[in-house]
Short mmCIF file of C-alpha atoms in Angstrom, two decimals:
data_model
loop_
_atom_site.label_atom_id
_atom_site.label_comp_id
_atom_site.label_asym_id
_atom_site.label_seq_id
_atom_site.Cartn_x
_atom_site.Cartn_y
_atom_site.Cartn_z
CA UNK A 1 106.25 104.20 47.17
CA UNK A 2 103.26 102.83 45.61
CA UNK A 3 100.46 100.97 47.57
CA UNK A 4 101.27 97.43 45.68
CA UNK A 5 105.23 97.79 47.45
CA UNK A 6 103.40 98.81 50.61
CA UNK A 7 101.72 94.98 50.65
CA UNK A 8 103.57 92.74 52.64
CA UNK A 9 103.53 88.90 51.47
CA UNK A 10 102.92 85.80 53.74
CA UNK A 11 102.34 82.18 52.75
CA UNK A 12 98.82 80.71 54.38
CA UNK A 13 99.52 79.72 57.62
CA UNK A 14 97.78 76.55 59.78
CA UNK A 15 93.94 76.96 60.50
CA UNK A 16 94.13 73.54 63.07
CA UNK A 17 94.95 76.03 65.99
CA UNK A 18 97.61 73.40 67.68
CA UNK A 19 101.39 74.83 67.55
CA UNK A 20 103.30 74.05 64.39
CA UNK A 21 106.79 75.55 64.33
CA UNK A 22 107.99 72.56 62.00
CA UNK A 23 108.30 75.28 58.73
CA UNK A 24 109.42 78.33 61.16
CA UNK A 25 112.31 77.14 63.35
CA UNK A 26 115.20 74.39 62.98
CA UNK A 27 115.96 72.53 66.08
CA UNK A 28 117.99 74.59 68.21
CA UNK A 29 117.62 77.69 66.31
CA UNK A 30 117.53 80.81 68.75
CA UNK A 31 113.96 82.10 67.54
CA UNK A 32 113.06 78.56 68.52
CA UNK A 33 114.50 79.01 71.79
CA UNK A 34 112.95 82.57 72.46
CA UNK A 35 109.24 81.42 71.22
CA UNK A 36 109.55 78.61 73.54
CA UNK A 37 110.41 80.47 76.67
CA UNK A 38 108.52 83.06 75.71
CA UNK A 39 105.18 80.44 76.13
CA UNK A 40 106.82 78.82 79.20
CA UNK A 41 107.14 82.01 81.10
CA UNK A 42 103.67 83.78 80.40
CA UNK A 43 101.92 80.52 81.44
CA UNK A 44 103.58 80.55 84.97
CA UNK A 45 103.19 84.39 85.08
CA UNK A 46 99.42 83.96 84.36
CA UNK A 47 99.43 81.03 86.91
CA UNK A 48 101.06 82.46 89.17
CA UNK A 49 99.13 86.29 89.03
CA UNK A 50 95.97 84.41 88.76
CA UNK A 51 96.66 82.48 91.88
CA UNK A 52 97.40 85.33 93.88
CA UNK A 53 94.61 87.55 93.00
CA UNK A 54 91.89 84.19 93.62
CA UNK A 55 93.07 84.29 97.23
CA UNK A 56 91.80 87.88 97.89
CA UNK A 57 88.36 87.21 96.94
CA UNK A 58 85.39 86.84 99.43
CA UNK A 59 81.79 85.85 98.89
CA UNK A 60 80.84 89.09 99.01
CA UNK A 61 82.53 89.74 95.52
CA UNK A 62 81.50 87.03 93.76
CA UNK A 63 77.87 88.17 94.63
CA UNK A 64 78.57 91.48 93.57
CA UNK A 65 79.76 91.21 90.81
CA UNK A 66 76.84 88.73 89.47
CA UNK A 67 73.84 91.54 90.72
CA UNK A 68 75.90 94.65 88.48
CA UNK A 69 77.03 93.21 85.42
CA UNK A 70 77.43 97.29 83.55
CA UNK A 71 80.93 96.95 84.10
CA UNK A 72 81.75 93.98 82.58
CA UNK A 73 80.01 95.44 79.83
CA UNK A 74 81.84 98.20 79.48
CA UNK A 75 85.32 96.98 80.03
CA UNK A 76 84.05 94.53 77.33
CA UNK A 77 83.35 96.99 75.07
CA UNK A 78 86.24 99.53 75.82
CA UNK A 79 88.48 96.05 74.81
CA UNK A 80 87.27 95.02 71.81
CA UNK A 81 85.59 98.02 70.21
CA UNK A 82 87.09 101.25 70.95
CA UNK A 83 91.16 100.23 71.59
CA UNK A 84 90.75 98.00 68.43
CA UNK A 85 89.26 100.74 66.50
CA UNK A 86 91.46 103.62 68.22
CA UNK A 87 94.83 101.75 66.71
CA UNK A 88 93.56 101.23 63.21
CA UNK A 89 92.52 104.84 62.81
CA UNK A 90 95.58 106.16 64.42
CA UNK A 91 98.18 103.54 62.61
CA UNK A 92 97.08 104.86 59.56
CA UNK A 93 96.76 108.74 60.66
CA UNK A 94 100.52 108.49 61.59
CA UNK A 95 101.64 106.02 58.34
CA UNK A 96 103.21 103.44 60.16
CA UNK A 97 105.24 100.79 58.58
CA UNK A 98 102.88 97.71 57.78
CA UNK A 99 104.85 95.37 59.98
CA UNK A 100 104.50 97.32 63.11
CA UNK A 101 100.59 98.21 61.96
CA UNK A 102 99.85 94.27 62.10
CA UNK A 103 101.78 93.95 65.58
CA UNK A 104 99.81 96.90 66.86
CA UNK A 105 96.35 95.44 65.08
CA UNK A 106 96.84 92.01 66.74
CA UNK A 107 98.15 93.31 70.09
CA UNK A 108 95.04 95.36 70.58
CA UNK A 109 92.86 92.25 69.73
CA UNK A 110 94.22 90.77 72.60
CA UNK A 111 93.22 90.42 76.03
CA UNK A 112 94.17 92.06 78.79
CA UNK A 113 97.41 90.20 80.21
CA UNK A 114 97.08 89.15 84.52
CA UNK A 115 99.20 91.77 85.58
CA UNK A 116 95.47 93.82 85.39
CA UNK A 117 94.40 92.24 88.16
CA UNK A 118 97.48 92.46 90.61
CA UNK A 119 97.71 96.18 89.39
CA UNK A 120 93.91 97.25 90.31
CA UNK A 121 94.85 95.23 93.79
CA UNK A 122 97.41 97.43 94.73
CA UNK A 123 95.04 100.55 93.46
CA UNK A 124 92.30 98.95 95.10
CA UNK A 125 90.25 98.62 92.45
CA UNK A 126 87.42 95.45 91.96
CA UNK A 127 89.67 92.34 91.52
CA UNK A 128 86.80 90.63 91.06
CA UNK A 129 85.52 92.65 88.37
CA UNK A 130 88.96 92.75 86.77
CA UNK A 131 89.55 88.81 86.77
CA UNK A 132 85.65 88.58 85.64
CA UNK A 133 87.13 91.42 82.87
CA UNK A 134 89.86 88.74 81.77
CA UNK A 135 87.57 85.47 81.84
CA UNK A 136 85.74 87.21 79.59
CA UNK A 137 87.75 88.92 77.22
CA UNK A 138 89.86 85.81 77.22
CA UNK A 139 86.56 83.57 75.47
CA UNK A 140 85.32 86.27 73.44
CA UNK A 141 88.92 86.60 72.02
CA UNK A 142 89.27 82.70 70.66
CA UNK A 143 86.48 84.09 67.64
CA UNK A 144 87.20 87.78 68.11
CA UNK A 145 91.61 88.17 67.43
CA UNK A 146 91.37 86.21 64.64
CA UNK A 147 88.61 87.67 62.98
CA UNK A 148 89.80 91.30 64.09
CA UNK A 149 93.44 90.50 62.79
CA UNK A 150 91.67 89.36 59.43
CA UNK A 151 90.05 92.82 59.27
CA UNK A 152 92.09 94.99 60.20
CA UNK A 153 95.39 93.61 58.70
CA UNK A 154 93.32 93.64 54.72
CA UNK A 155 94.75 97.78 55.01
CA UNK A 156 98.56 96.10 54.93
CA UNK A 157 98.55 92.80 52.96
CA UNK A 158 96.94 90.93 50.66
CA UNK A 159 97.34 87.50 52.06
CA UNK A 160 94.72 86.23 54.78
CA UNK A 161 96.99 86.10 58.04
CA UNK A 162 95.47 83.36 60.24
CA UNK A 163 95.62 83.44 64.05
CA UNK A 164 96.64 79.79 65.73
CA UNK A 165 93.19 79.77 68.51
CA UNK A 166 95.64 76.93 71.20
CA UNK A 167 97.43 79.91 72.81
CA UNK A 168 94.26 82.48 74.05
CA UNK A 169 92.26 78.74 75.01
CA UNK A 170 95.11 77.15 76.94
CA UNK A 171 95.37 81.71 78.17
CA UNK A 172 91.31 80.81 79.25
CA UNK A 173 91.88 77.83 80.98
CA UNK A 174 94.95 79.95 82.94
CA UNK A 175 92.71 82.95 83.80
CA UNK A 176 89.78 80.73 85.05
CA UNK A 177 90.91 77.78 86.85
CA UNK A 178 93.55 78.95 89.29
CA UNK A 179 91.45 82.01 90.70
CA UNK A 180 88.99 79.00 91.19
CA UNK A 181 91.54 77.43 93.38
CA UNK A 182 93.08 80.63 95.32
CA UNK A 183 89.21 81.35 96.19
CA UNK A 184 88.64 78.15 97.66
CA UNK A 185 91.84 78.33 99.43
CA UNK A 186 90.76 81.73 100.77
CA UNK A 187 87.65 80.48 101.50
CA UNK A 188 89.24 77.69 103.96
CA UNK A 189 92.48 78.44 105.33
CA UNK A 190 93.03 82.36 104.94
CA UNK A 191 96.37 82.41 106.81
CA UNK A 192 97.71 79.84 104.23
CA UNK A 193 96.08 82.13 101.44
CA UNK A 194 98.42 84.97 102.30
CA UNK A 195 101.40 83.28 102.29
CA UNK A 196 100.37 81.67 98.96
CA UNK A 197 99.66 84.86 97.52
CA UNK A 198 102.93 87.33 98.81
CA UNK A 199 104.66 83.76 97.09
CA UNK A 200 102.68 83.86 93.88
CA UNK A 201 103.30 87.13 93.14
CA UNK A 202 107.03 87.58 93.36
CA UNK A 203 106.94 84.44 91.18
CA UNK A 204 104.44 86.12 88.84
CA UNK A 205 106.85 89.59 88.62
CA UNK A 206 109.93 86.98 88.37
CA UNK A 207 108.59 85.56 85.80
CA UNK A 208 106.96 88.76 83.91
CA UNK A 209 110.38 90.67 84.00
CA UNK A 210 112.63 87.93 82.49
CA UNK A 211 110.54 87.70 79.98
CA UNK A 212 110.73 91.09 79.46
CA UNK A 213 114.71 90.93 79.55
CA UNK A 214 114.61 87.91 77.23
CA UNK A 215 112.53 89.24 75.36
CA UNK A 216 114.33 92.74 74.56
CA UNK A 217 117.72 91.07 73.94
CA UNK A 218 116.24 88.41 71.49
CA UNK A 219 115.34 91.58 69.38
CA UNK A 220 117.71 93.71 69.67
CA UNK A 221 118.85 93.47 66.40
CA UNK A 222 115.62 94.49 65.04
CA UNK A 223 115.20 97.42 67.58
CA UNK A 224 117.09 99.33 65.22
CA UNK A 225 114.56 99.35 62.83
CA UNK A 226 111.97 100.85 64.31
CA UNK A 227 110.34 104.38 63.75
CA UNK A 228 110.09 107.02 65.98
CA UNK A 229 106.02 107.20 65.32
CA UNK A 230 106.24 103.29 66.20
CA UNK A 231 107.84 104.42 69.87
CA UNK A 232 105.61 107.89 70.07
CA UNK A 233 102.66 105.28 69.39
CA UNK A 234 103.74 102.34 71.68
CA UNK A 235 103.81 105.30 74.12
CA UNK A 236 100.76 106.98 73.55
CA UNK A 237 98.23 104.14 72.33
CA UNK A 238 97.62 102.33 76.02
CA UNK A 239 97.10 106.06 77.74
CA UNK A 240 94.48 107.13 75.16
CA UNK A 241 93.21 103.25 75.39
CA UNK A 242 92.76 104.36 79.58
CA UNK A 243 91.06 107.71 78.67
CA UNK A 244 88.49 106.37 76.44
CA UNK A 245 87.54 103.43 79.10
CA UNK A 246 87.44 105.49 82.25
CA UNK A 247 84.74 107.63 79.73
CA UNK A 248 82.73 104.65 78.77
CA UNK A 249 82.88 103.83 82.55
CA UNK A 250 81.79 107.35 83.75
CA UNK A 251 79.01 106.61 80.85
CA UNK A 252 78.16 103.20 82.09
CA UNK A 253 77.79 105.29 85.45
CA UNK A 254 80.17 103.15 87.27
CA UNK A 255 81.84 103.43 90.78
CA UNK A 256 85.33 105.21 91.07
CA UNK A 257 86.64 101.83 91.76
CA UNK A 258 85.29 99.97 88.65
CA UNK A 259 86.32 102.89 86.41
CA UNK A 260 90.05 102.07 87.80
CA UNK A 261 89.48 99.00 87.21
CA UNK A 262 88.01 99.12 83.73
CA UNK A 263 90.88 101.82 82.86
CA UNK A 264 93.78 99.30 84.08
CA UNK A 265 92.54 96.64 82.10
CA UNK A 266 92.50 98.47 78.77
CA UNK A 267 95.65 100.08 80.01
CA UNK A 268 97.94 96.82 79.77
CA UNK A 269 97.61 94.24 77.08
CA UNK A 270 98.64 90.47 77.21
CA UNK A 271 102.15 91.30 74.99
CA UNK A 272 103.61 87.90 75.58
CA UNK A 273 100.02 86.45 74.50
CA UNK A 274 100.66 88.34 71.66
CA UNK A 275 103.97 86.73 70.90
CA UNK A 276 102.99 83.57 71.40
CA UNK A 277 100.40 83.93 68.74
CA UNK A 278 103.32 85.36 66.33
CA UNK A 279 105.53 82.45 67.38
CA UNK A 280 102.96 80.29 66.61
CA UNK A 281 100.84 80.77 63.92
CA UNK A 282 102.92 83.53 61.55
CA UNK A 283 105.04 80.60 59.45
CA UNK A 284 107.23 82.09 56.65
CA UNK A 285 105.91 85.49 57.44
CA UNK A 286 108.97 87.65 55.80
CA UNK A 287 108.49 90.86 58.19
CA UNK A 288 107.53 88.77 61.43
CA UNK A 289 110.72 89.52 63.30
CA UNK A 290 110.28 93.41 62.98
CA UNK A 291 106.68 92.46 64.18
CA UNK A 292 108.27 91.11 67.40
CA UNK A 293 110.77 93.35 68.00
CA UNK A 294 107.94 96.37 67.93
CA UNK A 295 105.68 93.88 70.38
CA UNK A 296 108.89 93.88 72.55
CA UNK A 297 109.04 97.18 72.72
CA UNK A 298 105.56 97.15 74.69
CA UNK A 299 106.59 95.03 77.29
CA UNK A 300 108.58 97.48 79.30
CA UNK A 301 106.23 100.35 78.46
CA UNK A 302 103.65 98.51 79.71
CA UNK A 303 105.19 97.58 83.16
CA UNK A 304 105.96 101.28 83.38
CA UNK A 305 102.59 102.27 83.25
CA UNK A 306 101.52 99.55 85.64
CA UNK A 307 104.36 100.64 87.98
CA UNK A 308 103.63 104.15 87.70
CA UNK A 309 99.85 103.64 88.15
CA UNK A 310 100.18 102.07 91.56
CA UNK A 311 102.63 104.92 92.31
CA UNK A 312 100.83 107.65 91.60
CA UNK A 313 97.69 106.25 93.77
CA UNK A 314 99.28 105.61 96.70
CA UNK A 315 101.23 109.29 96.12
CA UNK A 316 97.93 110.92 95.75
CA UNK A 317 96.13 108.67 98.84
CA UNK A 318 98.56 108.80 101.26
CA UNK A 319 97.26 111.54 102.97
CA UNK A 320 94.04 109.99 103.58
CA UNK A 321 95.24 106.26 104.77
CA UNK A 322 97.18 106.05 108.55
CA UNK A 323 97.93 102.81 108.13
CA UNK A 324 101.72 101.37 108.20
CA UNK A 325 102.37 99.33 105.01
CA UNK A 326 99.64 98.82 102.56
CA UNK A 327 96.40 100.93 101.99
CA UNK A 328 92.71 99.63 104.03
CA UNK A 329 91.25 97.49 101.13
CA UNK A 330 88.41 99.87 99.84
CA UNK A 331 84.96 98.91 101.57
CA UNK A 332 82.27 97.18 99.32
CA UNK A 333 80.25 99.36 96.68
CA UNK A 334 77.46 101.08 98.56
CA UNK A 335 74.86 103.06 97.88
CA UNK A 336 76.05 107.31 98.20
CA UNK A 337 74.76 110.19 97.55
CA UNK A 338 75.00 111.73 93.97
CA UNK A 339 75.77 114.92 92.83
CA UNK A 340 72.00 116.38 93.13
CA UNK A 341 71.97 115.00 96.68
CA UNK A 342 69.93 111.83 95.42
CA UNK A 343 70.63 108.61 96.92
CA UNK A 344 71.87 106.29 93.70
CA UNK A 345 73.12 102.87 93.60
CA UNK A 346 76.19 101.82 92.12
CA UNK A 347 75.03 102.19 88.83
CA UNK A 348 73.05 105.51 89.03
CA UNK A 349 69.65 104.00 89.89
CA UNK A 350 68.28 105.69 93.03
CA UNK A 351 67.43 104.08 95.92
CA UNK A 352 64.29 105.57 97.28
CA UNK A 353 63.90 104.16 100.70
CA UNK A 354 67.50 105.26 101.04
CA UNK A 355 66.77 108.69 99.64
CA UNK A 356 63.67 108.79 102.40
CA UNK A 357 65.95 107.67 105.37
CA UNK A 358 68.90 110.24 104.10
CA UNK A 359 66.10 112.90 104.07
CA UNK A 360 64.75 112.14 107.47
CA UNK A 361 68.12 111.67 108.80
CA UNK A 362 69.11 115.37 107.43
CA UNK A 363 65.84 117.06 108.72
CA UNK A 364 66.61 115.55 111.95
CA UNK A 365 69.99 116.98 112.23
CA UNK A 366 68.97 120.41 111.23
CA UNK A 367 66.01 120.54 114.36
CA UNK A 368 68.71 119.46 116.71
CA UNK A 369 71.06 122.47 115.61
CA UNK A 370 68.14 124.85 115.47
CA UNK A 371 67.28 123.71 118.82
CA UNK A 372 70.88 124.39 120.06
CA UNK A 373 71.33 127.60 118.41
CA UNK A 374 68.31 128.46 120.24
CA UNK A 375 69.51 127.52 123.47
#
């Protein structure tokens, strides 16, 4: 097959950024249906996550996070650089079909989804950092989807395919206001914050996994149709997405704890966001249901890894935690020693008056053995 039958063709699309589904659906039609569920339930997922994970934070992470800003940074970067960069090269190392290249392109343009948050909770990871992660992502990606999706997608058609900017605002306004309002609940009735947050969640996984069912049956048909590289790829992509951030991390010289964190986020992408944006924007697009049915695919895949990352941590913890129930939330970030004995901050920066006190405290210790040996 030649590269001109490789092109796929799609009229120009809305540049307003408000929904228009006027040329795309009829009134009652079942992709109708789907797209508008689809929007319905990843709003009150996002709400609902959001809500939750606002009611866990303290003072103490807000401040924090502001004084070491390195992770943000590289979470930022990991997001919109590498992952972006890691799918093009490999989407076009393995050939894959130009409708599941552009799903793929626009999925990893996207911000991570709130499930990134309740995930590096129950691995306690930084929630703050992680929600701070999502705020920001979430603004840089209003200019940054649509200009990556322009980009990337020139390798698989010829038309310009334009990104609708209402669905990753209205996903800003989700991520920032309610863990506004869980922190302020925390911050005055903390028994009514637990409650509110055990609730929020099971409405939040409610919501996630019928949108997941919904989601899988609504393109079913179209299942069919796609590769094995697609599913070795959908498999693969978000695990060498995790490798590459817990490196930049390491780089970064960031905490075990942000470096789970930073590795989560990377690790699973907003799919429905993703969907919406197809639902929305991609009018007359002649390939766009194969596009969601390979986006479907991810949804499950990535609430396996989520499930199987808070699995595997409290599998390989256990043995250090006696409590009943839930793992000790991990203490704040302080300073410890690094490898060469040094006393370092969180980001690798020693602390000397630290590294004097360590020193006196060790020299100490070793007179009062000699001192017993001697005796």
């Amino acid at each position: 097959m030649d590269m001109v039958t490789q092109y796929l063709t799609m009229d120009d699309v809305t540049t307003t950024g408000l929904p228009n589904t006027t040329n795309q659906y009829e009134s009652g039609n079942i992709g109708f249906n789907v797209y508008i569920s689809d929007t319905i339930l990843m709003f009150l997922t996002t709400l609902a996550i959001n809500l939750a994970m606002g009611c866990t934070l303290d003072p103490i992470d807000l401040k924090r996070q502001w004084n070491t800003l390195g992770g943000t940074l590289a979470g930022c970067l990991s997001q919109f650089l590498i992952y972006p960069a890691l799918t093009y090269l490999v989407s076009h190392i393995v050939a894959l079909p130009a409708s599941s290249s552009i799903g793929l392109a626009l999925l990893a343009s996207c911000p991570g989804s709130a499930l990134t948050s309740m995930v590096t909770y129950y691995i306690d990871g930084d929630v703050c950092l992680s929600l701070c992660l999502t705020v920001v992502c979430s603004a840089v990606s209003i200019g940054f989807t649509p200009a990556m999706v322009h980009i990337y997608s020139r390798s698989w058609t010829h038309k310009t395919l334009h990104v609708a900017l209402w669905p990753m605002a209205s996903s800003l306004f989700l991520h920032v206001v309610p863990p506004i309002i869980g922190y302020v609940i925390n911050l005055k009735m903390k028994k009514i914050a637990k409650v509110l947050k055990m609730i929020c969640i099971v409405i939040g996984l409610l919501s996630f996994n019928s949108n997941c069912i919904m989601q899988i049956i609504a393109n079913a048909s179209h299942m069919s149709e796609i590769t094995f590289n697609m599913v070795l790829l959908t498999l693969l992509l978000p695990l060498m997405g995790w490798g590459l951030a817990n490196l930049l991390a390491w780089l970064f010289r960031q905490s075990i704890r942000k470096r789970r964190t930073i590795g989560v986020e990377v690790l699973l992408h907003n799919v429905p966001l993703a969907l919406v944006i197809i639902g929305t924007a991609f009018h007359n697009f002649d390939k766009k249901e194969e596009v969601s049915a390979g986006l479907a695919l991810n949804i499950p895949v990535i609430e396996l890894y989520g499930v199987l990352v808070v699995f595997f941590y409290y599998l390989l913890h256990k043995t250090n935690s006696e409590a009943v129930g839930r793992m000790p939330r991990a203490e704040p970030d302080l300073p410890e020693l690094s490898g060469n004995g040094a006393v370092g901050s969180e980001g690798g920066a020693p602390d000397w008056a630290a590294v004097v006190l360590a020193n006196l405290n060790m020299q100490t210790m070793s007179g009062r053995g000699k001192e017993t040996s001697h005796k």
